[in-house]
mmCIF file of N, CA and C and ligand atoms in Angstrom:
data_model
loop_
_atom_site.group_PDB
_atom_site.id
_atom_site.type_symbol
_atom_site.label_atom_id
_atom_site.label_comp_id
_atom_site.label_asym_id
_atom_site.label_seq_id
_atom_site.Cartn_x
_atom_site.Cartn_y
_atom_site.Cartn_z
ATOM 1 N N MET A 1 8.246 21.195 2.867
ATOM 2 C CA MET A 1 7.717 19.964 3.468
ATOM 3 C C MET A 1 6.250 20.145 3.815
ATOM 4 N N LEU A 2 5.411 19.323 3.206
ATOM 5 C CA LEU A 2 3.966 19.497 3.397
ATOM 6 C C LEU A 2 3.418 18.789 4.636
ATOM 7 N N LEU A 3 4.200 17.832 5.176
ATOM 8 C CA LEU A 3 3.701 17.081 6.335
ATOM 9 C C LEU A 3 4.082 17.798 7.624
ATOM 10 N N THR A 4 3.111 17.916 8.549
ATOM 11 C CA THR A 4 3.379 18.640 9.793
ATOM 12 C C THR A 4 3.439 17.725 11.015
ATOM 13 N N GLU A 5 2.939 16.500 10.890
ATOM 14 C CA GLU A 5 2.890 15.576 12.038
ATOM 15 C C GLU A 5 2.431 14.221 11.529
ATOM 16 N N ILE A 6 2.810 13.153 12.234
ATOM 17 C CA ILE A 6 2.113 11.886 12.016
ATOM 18 C C ILE A 6 0.781 12.040 12.744
ATOM 19 N N ASP A 7 -0.308 12.108 12.019
ATOM 20 C CA ASP A 7 -1.607 12.304 12.681
ATOM 21 C C ASP A 7 -2.028 11.053 13.431
ATOM 22 N N HIS A 8 -1.988 9.914 12.731
ATOM 23 C CA HIS A 8 -2.351 8.661 13.398
ATOM 24 C C HIS A 8 -1.822 7.461 12.639
ATOM 25 N N ILE A 9 -1.681 6.377 13.369
ATOM 26 C CA ILE A 9 -1.531 5.082 12.727
ATOM 27 C C ILE A 9 -2.813 4.317 13.036
ATOM 28 N N ALA A 10 -3.379 3.732 11.998
ATOM 29 C CA ALA A 10 -4.659 3.043 12.144
ATOM 30 C C ALA A 10 -4.429 1.541 12.162
ATOM 31 N N ILE A 11 -4.977 0.897 13.173
ATOM 32 C CA ILE A 11 -4.831 -0.542 13.346
ATOM 33 C C ILE A 11 -6.215 -1.172 13.249
ATOM 34 N N ALA A 12 -6.363 -2.069 12.286
ATOM 35 C CA ALA A 12 -7.646 -2.752 12.079
ATOM 36 C C ALA A 12 -7.780 -3.876 13.099
ATOM 37 N N VAL A 13 -8.875 -3.856 13.835
ATOM 38 C CA VAL A 13 -9.113 -4.888 14.858
ATOM 39 C C VAL A 13 -10.517 -5.465 14.705
ATOM 40 N N ARG A 14 -10.666 -6.701 15.143
ATOM 41 C CA ARG A 14 -11.987 -7.332 15.075
ATOM 42 C C ARG A 14 -12.873 -6.852 16.227
ATOM 43 N N ASP A 15 -12.267 -6.764 17.417
ATOM 44 C CA ASP A 15 -13.028 -6.478 18.642
ATOM 45 C C ASP A 15 -12.475 -5.193 19.260
ATOM 46 N N LEU A 16 -13.187 -4.091 19.061
ATOM 47 C CA LEU A 16 -12.699 -2.790 19.525
ATOM 48 C C LEU A 16 -12.526 -2.754 21.041
ATOM 49 N N GLU A 17 -13.493 -3.341 21.763
ATOM 50 C CA GLU A 17 -13.401 -3.314 23.238
ATOM 51 C C GLU A 17 -12.163 -4.070 23.713
ATOM 52 N N ALA A 18 -11.895 -5.210 23.099
ATOM 53 C CA ALA A 18 -10.726 -6.009 23.481
ATOM 54 C C ALA A 18 -9.437 -5.238 23.210
ATOM 55 N N ALA A 19 -9.390 -4.537 22.085
ATOM 56 C CA ALA A 19 -8.191 -3.762 21.736
ATOM 57 C C ALA A 19 -7.996 -2.608 22.719
ATOM 58 N N ILE A 20 -9.089 -1.927 23.073
ATOM 59 C CA ILE A 20 -9.008 -0.824 24.039
ATOM 60 C C ILE A 20 -8.498 -1.340 25.385
ATOM 61 N N GLN A 21 -9.041 -2.491 25.816
ATOM 62 C CA GLN A 21 -8.623 -3.072 27.097
ATOM 63 C C GLN A 21 -7.155 -3.480 27.066
ATOM 64 N N TYR A 22 -6.714 -4.006 25.928
ATOM 65 C CA TYR A 22 -5.318 -4.416 25.788
ATOM 66 C C TYR A 22 -4.386 -3.205 25.881
ATOM 67 N N TYR A 23 -4.726 -2.126 25.180
ATOM 68 C CA TYR A 23 -3.891 -0.918 25.234
ATOM 69 C C TYR A 23 -3.906 -0.305 26.626
ATOM 70 N N ALA A 24 -5.031 -0.430 27.315
ATOM 71 C CA ALA A 24 -5.106 0.068 28.697
ATOM 72 C C ALA A 24 -4.216 -0.757 29.610
ATOM 73 N N ALA A 25 -4.282 -2.068 29.467
ATOM 74 C CA ALA A 25 -3.502 -2.958 30.337
ATOM 75 C C ALA A 25 -2.009 -2.840 30.037
ATOM 76 N N ALA A 26 -1.666 -2.761 28.751
ATOM 77 C CA ALA A 26 -0.254 -2.759 28.360
ATOM 78 C C ALA A 26 0.409 -1.406 28.580
ATOM 79 N N PHE A 27 -0.314 -0.320 28.311
ATOM 80 C CA PHE A 27 0.305 1.003 28.293
ATOM 81 C C PHE A 27 -0.343 1.993 29.261
ATOM 82 N N GLY A 28 -1.404 1.588 29.928
ATOM 83 C CA GLY A 28 -2.142 2.548 30.741
ATOM 84 C C GLY A 28 -2.880 3.554 29.870
ATOM 85 N N ALA A 29 -3.145 3.187 28.630
ATOM 86 C CA ALA A 29 -3.753 4.107 27.662
ATOM 87 C C ALA A 29 -5.240 4.293 27.945
ATOM 88 N N THR A 30 -5.696 5.520 27.745
ATOM 89 C CA THR A 30 -7.129 5.791 27.830
ATOM 90 C C THR A 30 -7.602 6.317 26.476
ATOM 91 N N VAL A 31 -8.869 6.110 26.208
ATOM 92 C CA VAL A 31 -9.432 6.560 24.930
ATOM 93 C C VAL A 31 -9.690 8.061 25.003
ATOM 94 N N HIS A 32 -9.105 8.774 24.064
ATOM 95 C CA HIS A 32 -9.192 10.237 24.019
ATOM 96 C C HIS A 32 -10.442 10.680 23.253
ATOM 97 N N HIS A 33 -10.771 9.897 22.228
ATOM 98 C CA HIS A 33 -11.892 10.254 21.369
ATOM 99 C C HIS A 33 -12.428 8.974 20.750
ATOM 100 N N ARG A 34 -13.734 8.892 20.657
ATOM 101 C CA ARG A 34 -14.339 7.698 20.072
ATOM 102 C C ARG A 34 -15.423 8.147 19.106
ATOM 103 N N GLU A 35 -15.491 7.490 17.963
ATOM 104 C CA GLU A 35 -16.430 7.971 16.954
ATOM 105 C C GLU A 35 -16.828 6.849 15.999
ATOM 106 N N VAL A 36 -18.101 6.807 15.650
ATOM 107 C CA VAL A 36 -18.566 5.950 14.563
ATOM 108 C C VAL A 36 -18.590 6.811 13.308
ATOM 109 N N VAL A 37 -17.894 6.350 12.265
ATOM 110 C CA VAL A 37 -17.929 7.060 10.979
ATOM 111 C C VAL A 37 -18.793 6.212 10.048
ATOM 112 N N ASP A 38 -20.076 6.588 9.971
ATOM 113 C CA ASP A 38 -21.064 5.792 9.237
ATOM 114 C C ASP A 38 -20.718 5.639 7.765
ATOM 115 N N SER A 39 -20.223 6.719 7.178
ATOM 116 C CA SER A 39 -19.932 6.692 5.730
ATOM 117 C C SER A 39 -18.837 5.674 5.402
ATOM 118 N N ASP A 40 -17.944 5.412 6.358
ATOM 119 C CA ASP A 40 -16.854 4.454 6.142
ATOM 120 C C ASP A 40 -17.144 3.085 6.759
ATOM 121 N N GLY A 41 -18.228 2.969 7.518
ATOM 122 C CA GLY A 41 -18.552 1.696 8.159
ATOM 123 C C GLY A 41 -17.548 1.293 9.220
ATOM 124 N N VAL A 42 -17.072 2.279 9.980
ATOM 125 C CA VAL A 42 -16.077 1.982 11.012
ATOM 126 C C VAL A 42 -16.428 2.642 12.342
ATOM 127 N N GLU A 43 -15.898 2.046 13.408
ATOM 128 C CA GLU A 43 -15.887 2.709 14.705
ATOM 129 C C GLU A 43 -14.442 2.827 15.133
ATOM 130 N N GLU A 44 -14.054 4.011 15.576
ATOM 131 C CA GLU A 44 -12.666 4.285 15.953
ATOM 132 C C GLU A 44 -12.569 4.637 17.423
ATOM 133 N N ALA A 45 -11.478 4.218 18.032
ATOM 134 C CA ALA A 45 -11.102 4.685 19.364
ATOM 135 C C ALA A 45 -9.697 5.252 19.239
ATOM 136 N N LEU A 46 -9.543 6.521 19.596
ATOM 137 C CA LEU A 46 -8.250 7.191 19.448
ATOM 138 C C LEU A 46 -7.547 7.278 20.798
ATOM 139 N N VAL A 47 -6.319 6.768 20.832
ATOM 140 C CA VAL A 47 -5.444 6.905 21.987
ATOM 141 C C VAL A 47 -4.427 7.970 21.628
ATOM 142 N N LYS A 48 -4.326 9.014 22.437
ATOM 143 C CA LYS A 48 -3.428 10.116 22.107
ATOM 144 C C LYS A 48 -2.013 9.822 22.593
ATOM 145 N N VAL A 49 -1.035 10.046 21.726
ATOM 146 C CA VAL A 49 0.378 9.899 22.074
ATOM 147 C C VAL A 49 1.066 11.183 21.624
ATOM 148 N N ALA A 50 1.471 12.030 22.578
ATOM 149 C CA ALA A 50 1.974 13.368 22.258
ATOM 150 C C ALA A 50 0.912 14.061 21.397
ATOM 151 N N ASP A 51 1.244 14.483 20.179
ATOM 152 C CA ASP A 51 0.228 15.142 19.357
ATOM 153 C C ASP A 51 -0.234 14.243 18.212
ATOM 154 N N SER A 52 -0.029 12.928 18.382
ATOM 155 C CA SER A 52 -0.469 11.950 17.388
ATOM 156 C C SER A 52 -1.458 10.989 18.046
ATOM 157 N N TYR A 53 -2.022 10.122 17.240
ATOM 158 C CA TYR A 53 -2.994 9.165 17.767
ATOM 159 C C TYR A 53 -2.707 7.753 17.273
ATOM 160 N N ILE A 54 -3.022 6.802 18.129
ATOM 161 C CA ILE A 54 -3.176 5.417 17.689
ATOM 162 C C ILE A 54 -4.681 5.257 17.478
ATOM 163 N N GLN A 55 -5.058 4.869 16.274
ATOM 164 C CA GLN A 55 -6.479 4.764 15.944
ATOM 165 C C GLN A 55 -6.837 3.281 15.843
ATOM 166 N N LEU A 56 -7.484 2.778 16.882
ATOM 167 C CA LEU A 56 -7.971 1.401 16.846
ATOM 168 C C LEU A 56 -9.292 1.438 16.081
ATOM 169 N N THR A 57 -9.388 0.633 15.037
ATOM 170 C CA THR A 57 -10.506 0.755 14.100
ATOM 171 C C THR A 57 -11.169 -0.597 13.862
ATOM 172 N N ALA A 58 -12.463 -0.642 14.063
ATOM 173 C CA ALA A 58 -13.218 -1.877 13.823
ATOM 174 C C ALA A 58 -14.332 -1.597 12.815
ATOM 175 N N ALA A 59 -14.727 -2.629 12.096
ATOM 176 C CA ALA A 59 -15.808 -2.504 11.120
ATOM 177 C C ALA A 59 -17.156 -2.470 11.837
ATOM 178 N N THR A 60 -18.094 -1.717 11.284
ATOM 179 C CA THR A 60 -19.460 -1.734 11.814
ATOM 180 C C THR A 60 -20.407 -2.482 10.887
ATOM 181 N N ARG A 61 -19.904 -2.867 9.704
ATOM 182 C CA ARG A 61 -20.724 -3.665 8.791
ATOM 183 C C ARG A 61 -19.817 -4.463 7.857
ATOM 184 N N PRO A 62 -20.352 -5.533 7.256
ATOM 185 C CA PRO A 62 -19.523 -6.457 6.475
ATOM 186 C C PRO A 62 -18.870 -5.834 5.239
ATOM 187 N N ASP A 63 -19.477 -4.780 4.673
ATOM 188 C CA ASP A 63 -18.898 -4.192 3.454
ATOM 189 C C ASP A 63 -17.938 -3.036 3.774
ATOM 190 N N SER A 64 -17.618 -2.880 5.050
ATOM 191 C CA SER A 64 -16.664 -1.849 5.459
ATOM 192 C C SER A 64 -15.269 -2.176 4.928
ATOM 193 N N PRO A 65 -14.496 -1.165 4.539
ATOM 194 C CA PRO A 65 -13.119 -1.405 4.095
ATOM 195 C C PRO A 65 -12.284 -2.125 5.168
ATOM 196 N N ILE A 66 -12.604 -1.880 6.427
ATOM 197 C CA ILE A 66 -11.865 -2.538 7.515
ATOM 198 C C ILE A 66 -12.222 -4.028 7.562
ATOM 199 N N ALA A 67 -13.489 -4.357 7.360
ATOM 200 C CA ALA A 67 -13.892 -5.770 7.322
ATOM 201 C C ALA A 67 -13.200 -6.488 6.174
ATOM 202 N N LYS A 68 -13.150 -5.823 5.028
ATOM 203 C CA LYS A 68 -12.496 -6.427 3.855
ATOM 204 C C LYS A 68 -11.007 -6.613 4.097
ATOM 205 N N ALA A 69 -10.369 -5.633 4.718
ATOM 206 C CA ALA A 69 -8.927 -5.726 4.991
ATOM 207 C C ALA A 69 -8.638 -6.870 5.954
ATOM 208 N N ILE A 70 -9.470 -7.023 6.981
ATOM 209 C CA ILE A 70 -9.252 -8.100 7.960
ATOM 210 C C ILE A 70 -9.501 -9.458 7.309
ATOM 211 N N ASP A 71 -10.524 -9.551 6.457
ATOM 212 C CA ASP A 71 -10.775 -10.814 5.733
ATOM 213 C C ASP A 71 -9.560 -11.201 4.894
ATOM 214 N N LYS A 72 -8.950 -10.216 4.265
ATOM 215 C CA LYS A 72 -7.852 -10.448 3.320
ATOM 216 C C LYS A 72 -6.520 -10.687 4.031
ATOM 217 N N ARG A 73 -6.204 -9.835 5.005
ATOM 218 C CA ARG A 73 -4.851 -9.841 5.581
ATOM 219 C C ARG A 73 -4.819 -10.060 7.083
ATOM 220 N N GLY A 74 -5.988 -10.186 7.703
ATOM 221 C CA GLY A 74 -6.021 -10.311 9.155
ATOM 222 C C GLY A 74 -5.939 -8.943 9.816
ATOM 223 N N GLU A 75 -5.929 -8.945 11.151
ATOM 224 C CA GLU A 75 -5.831 -7.695 11.891
ATOM 225 C C GLU A 75 -4.438 -7.092 11.701
ATOM 226 N N GLY A 76 -4.333 -5.810 11.985
ATOM 227 C CA GLY A 76 -3.008 -5.193 11.958
ATOM 228 C C GLY A 76 -3.007 -3.807 11.364
ATOM 229 N N LEU A 77 -1.806 -3.319 11.117
ATOM 230 C CA LEU A 77 -1.631 -1.966 10.596
ATOM 231 C C LEU A 77 -2.418 -1.789 9.302
ATOM 232 N N HIS A 78 -3.256 -0.769 9.258
ATOM 233 C CA HIS A 78 -4.122 -0.564 8.090
ATOM 234 C C HIS A 78 -3.704 0.635 7.248
ATOM 235 N N HIS A 79 -3.454 1.763 7.881
ATOM 236 C CA HIS A 79 -2.963 2.930 7.146
ATOM 237 C C HIS A 79 -2.258 3.890 8.086
ATOM 238 N N VAL A 80 -1.547 4.826 7.471
ATOM 239 C CA VAL A 80 -0.888 5.876 8.237
ATOM 240 C C VAL A 80 -1.517 7.205 7.831
ATOM 241 N N GLY A 81 -1.876 8.003 8.829
ATOM 242 C CA GLY A 81 -2.433 9.334 8.575
ATOM 243 C C GLY A 81 -1.341 10.373 8.721
ATOM 244 N N TYR A 82 -1.084 11.107 7.652
ATOM 245 C CA TYR A 82 -0.099 12.192 7.685
ATOM 246 C C TYR A 82 -0.846 13.504 7.836
ATOM 247 N N ARG A 83 -0.486 14.292 8.856
ATOM 248 C CA ARG A 83 -1.165 15.585 9.036
ATOM 249 C C ARG A 83 -0.557 16.631 8.102
ATOM 250 N N VAL A 84 -1.435 17.372 7.483
ATOM 251 C CA VAL A 84 -1.030 18.425 6.548
ATOM 252 C C VAL A 84 -1.838 19.692 6.860
ATOM 253 N N ALA A 85 -1.310 20.823 6.454
ATOM 254 C CA ALA A 85 -2.025 22.082 6.685
ATOM 255 C C ALA A 85 -3.162 22.241 5.672
ATOM 256 N N ASP A 86 -2.953 21.692 4.457
ATOM 257 C CA ASP A 86 -3.913 21.890 3.371
ATOM 258 C C ASP A 86 -4.070 20.571 2.616
ATOM 259 N N CYS A 87 -5.172 19.880 2.869
ATOM 260 C CA CYS A 87 -5.388 18.548 2.298
ATOM 261 C C CYS A 87 -5.418 18.600 0.769
ATOM 262 N N GLN A 88 -6.086 19.578 0.223
ATOM 263 C CA GLN A 88 -6.177 19.683 -1.246
ATOM 264 C C GLN A 88 -4.792 19.883 -1.868
ATOM 265 N N ALA A 89 -3.994 20.766 -1.284
ATOM 266 C CA ALA A 89 -2.654 21.039 -1.813
ATOM 267 C C ALA A 89 -1.784 19.789 -1.730
ATOM 268 N N ALA A 90 -1.888 19.059 -0.609
ATOM 269 C CA ALA A 90 -1.087 17.839 -0.445
ATOM 270 C C ALA A 90 -1.553 16.753 -1.412
ATOM 271 N N LEU A 91 -2.872 16.649 -1.602
ATOM 272 C CA LEU A 91 -3.418 15.679 -2.559
ATOM 273 C C LEU A 91 -2.922 16.003 -3.976
ATOM 274 N N ASP A 92 -2.981 17.256 -4.350
ATOM 275 C CA ASP A 92 -2.507 17.687 -5.676
ATOM 276 C C ASP A 92 -1.017 17.360 -5.846
ATOM 277 N N ALA A 93 -0.237 17.610 -4.811
ATOM 278 C CA ALA A 93 1.209 17.360 -4.881
ATOM 279 C C ALA A 93 1.490 15.871 -5.027
ATOM 280 N N MET A 94 0.723 15.044 -4.300
ATOM 281 C CA MET A 94 0.925 13.595 -4.394
ATOM 282 C C MET A 94 0.545 13.086 -5.781
ATOM 283 N N ILE A 95 -0.559 13.574 -6.329
ATOM 284 C CA ILE A 95 -0.982 13.165 -7.676
ATOM 285 C C ILE A 95 0.073 13.597 -8.696
ATOM 286 N N ALA A 96 0.591 14.802 -8.540
ATOM 287 C CA ALA A 96 1.629 15.294 -9.451
ATOM 288 C C ALA A 96 2.886 14.433 -9.361
ATOM 289 N N ALA A 97 3.124 13.850 -8.175
ATOM 290 C CA ALA A 97 4.298 12.997 -7.968
ATOM 291 C C ALA A 97 4.048 11.564 -8.428
ATOM 292 N N GLY A 98 2.829 11.280 -8.905
ATOM 293 C CA GLY A 98 2.529 9.964 -9.460
ATOM 294 C C GLY A 98 1.677 9.071 -8.589
ATOM 295 N N ALA A 99 1.179 9.578 -7.480
ATOM 296 C CA ALA A 99 0.352 8.767 -6.581
ATOM 297 C C ALA A 99 -1.013 8.482 -7.207
ATOM 298 N N THR A 100 -1.620 7.392 -6.771
ATOM 299 C CA THR A 100 -2.963 7.017 -7.211
ATOM 300 C C THR A 100 -3.964 7.380 -6.112
ATOM 301 N N PRO A 101 -4.768 8.402 -6.322
ATOM 302 C CA PRO A 101 -5.714 8.787 -5.259
ATOM 303 C C PRO A 101 -6.876 7.804 -5.158
ATOM 304 N N ILE A 102 -7.358 7.582 -3.956
ATOM 305 C CA ILE A 102 -8.637 6.876 -3.763
ATOM 306 C C ILE A 102 -9.740 7.931 -3.745
ATOM 307 N N ASP A 103 -9.494 9.000 -3.005
ATOM 308 C CA ASP A 103 -10.427 10.134 -2.996
ATOM 309 C C ASP A 103 -9.933 11.165 -4.001
ATOM 310 N N ARG A 104 -10.781 11.508 -4.944
ATOM 311 C CA ARG A 104 -10.425 12.509 -5.961
ATOM 312 C C ARG A 104 -10.430 13.912 -5.370
ATOM 313 N N ALA A 105 -11.167 14.065 -4.292
ATOM 314 C CA ALA A 105 -11.241 15.374 -3.635
ATOM 315 C C ALA A 105 -11.295 15.143 -2.124
ATOM 316 N N PRO A 106 -10.791 16.088 -1.332
ATOM 317 C CA PRO A 106 -10.864 15.962 0.124
ATOM 318 C C PRO A 106 -12.309 15.820 0.598
ATOM 319 N N ARG A 107 -12.475 15.093 1.699
ATOM 320 C CA ARG A 107 -13.817 14.846 2.235
ATOM 321 C C ARG A 107 -13.745 14.852 3.758
ATOM 322 N N PRO A 108 -14.891 14.885 4.443
ATOM 323 C CA PRO A 108 -14.873 14.898 5.907
ATOM 324 C C PRO A 108 -14.325 13.599 6.487
ATOM 325 N N GLY A 109 -13.492 13.698 7.528
ATOM 326 C CA GLY A 109 -12.985 12.548 8.266
ATOM 327 C C GLY A 109 -13.442 12.616 9.711
ATOM 328 N N SER A 110 -12.905 11.733 10.548
ATOM 329 C CA SER A 110 -13.292 11.762 11.955
ATOM 330 C C SER A 110 -12.667 12.982 12.640
ATOM 331 N N ARG A 111 -13.102 13.278 13.851
ATOM 332 C CA ARG A 111 -12.629 14.446 14.616
ATOM 333 C C ARG A 111 -12.876 15.767 13.894
ATOM 334 N N GLY A 112 -13.768 15.788 12.913
ATOM 335 C CA GLY A 112 -14.028 17.037 12.197
ATOM 336 C C GLY A 112 -12.895 17.439 11.259
ATOM 337 N N THR A 113 -12.063 16.470 10.897
ATOM 338 C CA THR A 113 -10.955 16.759 9.990
ATOM 339 C C THR A 113 -11.412 16.693 8.533
ATOM 340 N N THR A 114 -10.533 17.091 7.639
ATOM 341 C CA THR A 114 -10.722 16.933 6.204
ATOM 342 C C THR A 114 -9.645 15.974 5.722
ATOM 343 N N VAL A 115 -10.041 14.923 4.990
ATOM 344 C CA VAL A 115 -9.099 13.846 4.657
ATOM 345 C C VAL A 115 -9.173 13.454 3.183
ATOM 346 N N ALA A 116 -8.125 12.777 2.727
ATOM 347 C CA ALA A 116 -8.122 12.132 1.409
ATOM 348 C C ALA A 116 -7.198 10.924 1.508
ATOM 349 N N PHE A 117 -7.649 9.797 0.935
ATOM 350 C CA PHE A 117 -6.849 8.567 0.938
ATOM 351 C C PHE A 117 -6.127 8.392 -0.388
ATOM 352 N N ILE A 118 -4.905 7.840 -0.281
ATOM 353 C CA ILE A 118 -4.061 7.543 -1.439
ATOM 354 C C ILE A 118 -3.839 6.042 -1.478
ATOM 355 N N HIS A 119 -3.986 5.446 -2.653
ATOM 356 C CA HIS A 119 -3.857 3.992 -2.813
ATOM 357 C C HIS A 119 -2.436 3.526 -2.518
ATOM 358 N N PRO A 120 -2.300 2.371 -1.839
ATOM 359 C CA PRO A 120 -0.937 1.872 -1.550
ATOM 360 C C PRO A 120 -0.127 1.563 -2.811
ATOM 361 N N LYS A 121 -0.840 1.165 -3.866
ATOM 362 C CA LYS A 121 -0.162 0.921 -5.142
ATOM 363 C C LYS A 121 0.382 2.269 -5.629
ATOM 364 N N GLY A 122 1.658 2.370 -5.801
ATOM 365 C CA GLY A 122 2.247 3.641 -6.197
ATOM 366 C C GLY A 122 2.776 4.448 -5.024
ATOM 367 N N SER A 123 2.480 3.986 -3.790
ATOM 368 C CA SER A 123 3.007 4.675 -2.598
ATOM 369 C C SER A 123 3.780 3.681 -1.731
ATOM 370 N N PHE A 124 4.524 2.824 -2.380
ATOM 371 C CA PHE A 124 5.406 1.871 -1.703
ATOM 372 C C PHE A 124 4.666 0.982 -0.712
ATOM 373 N N GLY A 125 3.421 0.622 -1.095
ATOM 374 C CA GLY A 125 2.700 -0.391 -0.334
ATOM 375 C C GLY A 125 2.008 0.095 0.923
ATOM 376 N N THR A 126 1.968 1.424 1.127
ATOM 377 C CA THR A 126 1.309 1.946 2.326
ATOM 378 C C THR A 126 0.078 2.759 1.953
ATOM 379 N N LEU A 127 -1.053 2.385 2.538
ATOM 380 C CA LEU A 127 -2.263 3.199 2.396
ATOM 381 C C LEU A 127 -2.051 4.478 3.199
ATOM 382 N N ILE A 128 -2.102 5.617 2.515
ATOM 383 C CA ILE A 128 -1.833 6.911 3.144
ATOM 384 C C ILE A 128 -3.123 7.717 3.225
ATOM 385 N N GLU A 129 -3.336 8.325 4.388
ATOM 386 C CA GLU A 129 -4.450 9.253 4.558
ATOM 387 C C GLU A 129 -3.866 10.634 4.854
ATOM 388 N N LEU A 130 -4.248 11.605 4.085
ATOM 389 C CA LEU A 130 -3.860 12.991 4.354
ATOM 390 C C LEU A 130 -4.914 13.584 5.274
ATOM 391 N N VAL A 131 -4.478 14.179 6.383
ATOM 392 C CA VAL A 131 -5.417 14.663 7.403
ATOM 393 C C VAL A 131 -5.167 16.147 7.671
ATOM 394 N N GLN A 132 -6.177 16.922 7.417
ATOM 395 C CA GLN A 132 -6.113 18.358 7.711
ATOM 396 C C GLN A 132 -7.016 18.653 8.896
ATOM 397 N N GLU A 133 -6.426 19.206 9.952
ATOM 398 C CA GLU A 133 -7.253 19.625 11.081
ATOM 399 C C GLU A 133 -7.919 20.948 10.723
ATOM 400 N N ASN A 134 -9.120 21.132 11.221
ATOM 401 C CA ASN A 134 -9.869 22.361 10.957
ATOM 402 C C ASN A 134 -10.021 23.137 12.257
ATOM 403 N N PRO A 135 -10.423 24.404 12.172
ATOM 404 C CA PRO A 135 -10.540 25.205 13.403
ATOM 405 C C PRO A 135 -11.430 24.555 14.476
ATOM 406 N N THR A 136 -12.396 23.736 14.043
ATOM 407 C CA THR A 136 -13.319 23.108 14.994
ATOM 408 C C THR A 136 -12.842 21.728 15.458
ATOM 409 N N THR A 137 -11.706 21.240 14.926
ATOM 410 C CA THR A 137 -11.229 19.898 15.298
ATOM 411 C C THR A 137 -10.831 19.862 16.767
ATOM 412 N N PRO A 138 -11.447 18.976 17.553
ATOM 413 C CA PRO A 138 -11.045 18.876 18.963
ATOM 414 C C PRO A 138 -9.663 18.226 19.094
ATOM 415 N N HIS A 139 -8.936 18.603 20.132
ATOM 416 C CA HIS A 139 -7.610 18.007 20.366
ATOM 417 C C HIS A 139 -7.637 17.116 21.597
HETATM 418 CO CO1 CO B 1 -7.385 7.200 9.395
#
């Protein structure tokens, strides 16, 4: 079994502050980590749940994948991050199993992780992100 944890579920939102306030009011949740990922055009707020995260994600520019997803389908569940020990090995295994990669090779993700995205087409309609924590990844 290559998966070690559900790393995060990512929820696309229009207004990050409103989403953070809602999670605080509803669950008493506090933001554990916040980061702008310029290369992806997103800003994330991570709420920690046990050893997983709820990743509230908003677009920082109109051509961001999150902006496009919200335009197309509205706010809501965007992808699931599966934690793996070795992103490259998991990516290779998924491709061998017939998955359609979005990233041909692992690349840097938020929290100092190494990630690769798999297209929902061929993965039963779910956008999957493989997430490898590195020695420097904060918890
Ligand atoms: Co993610």
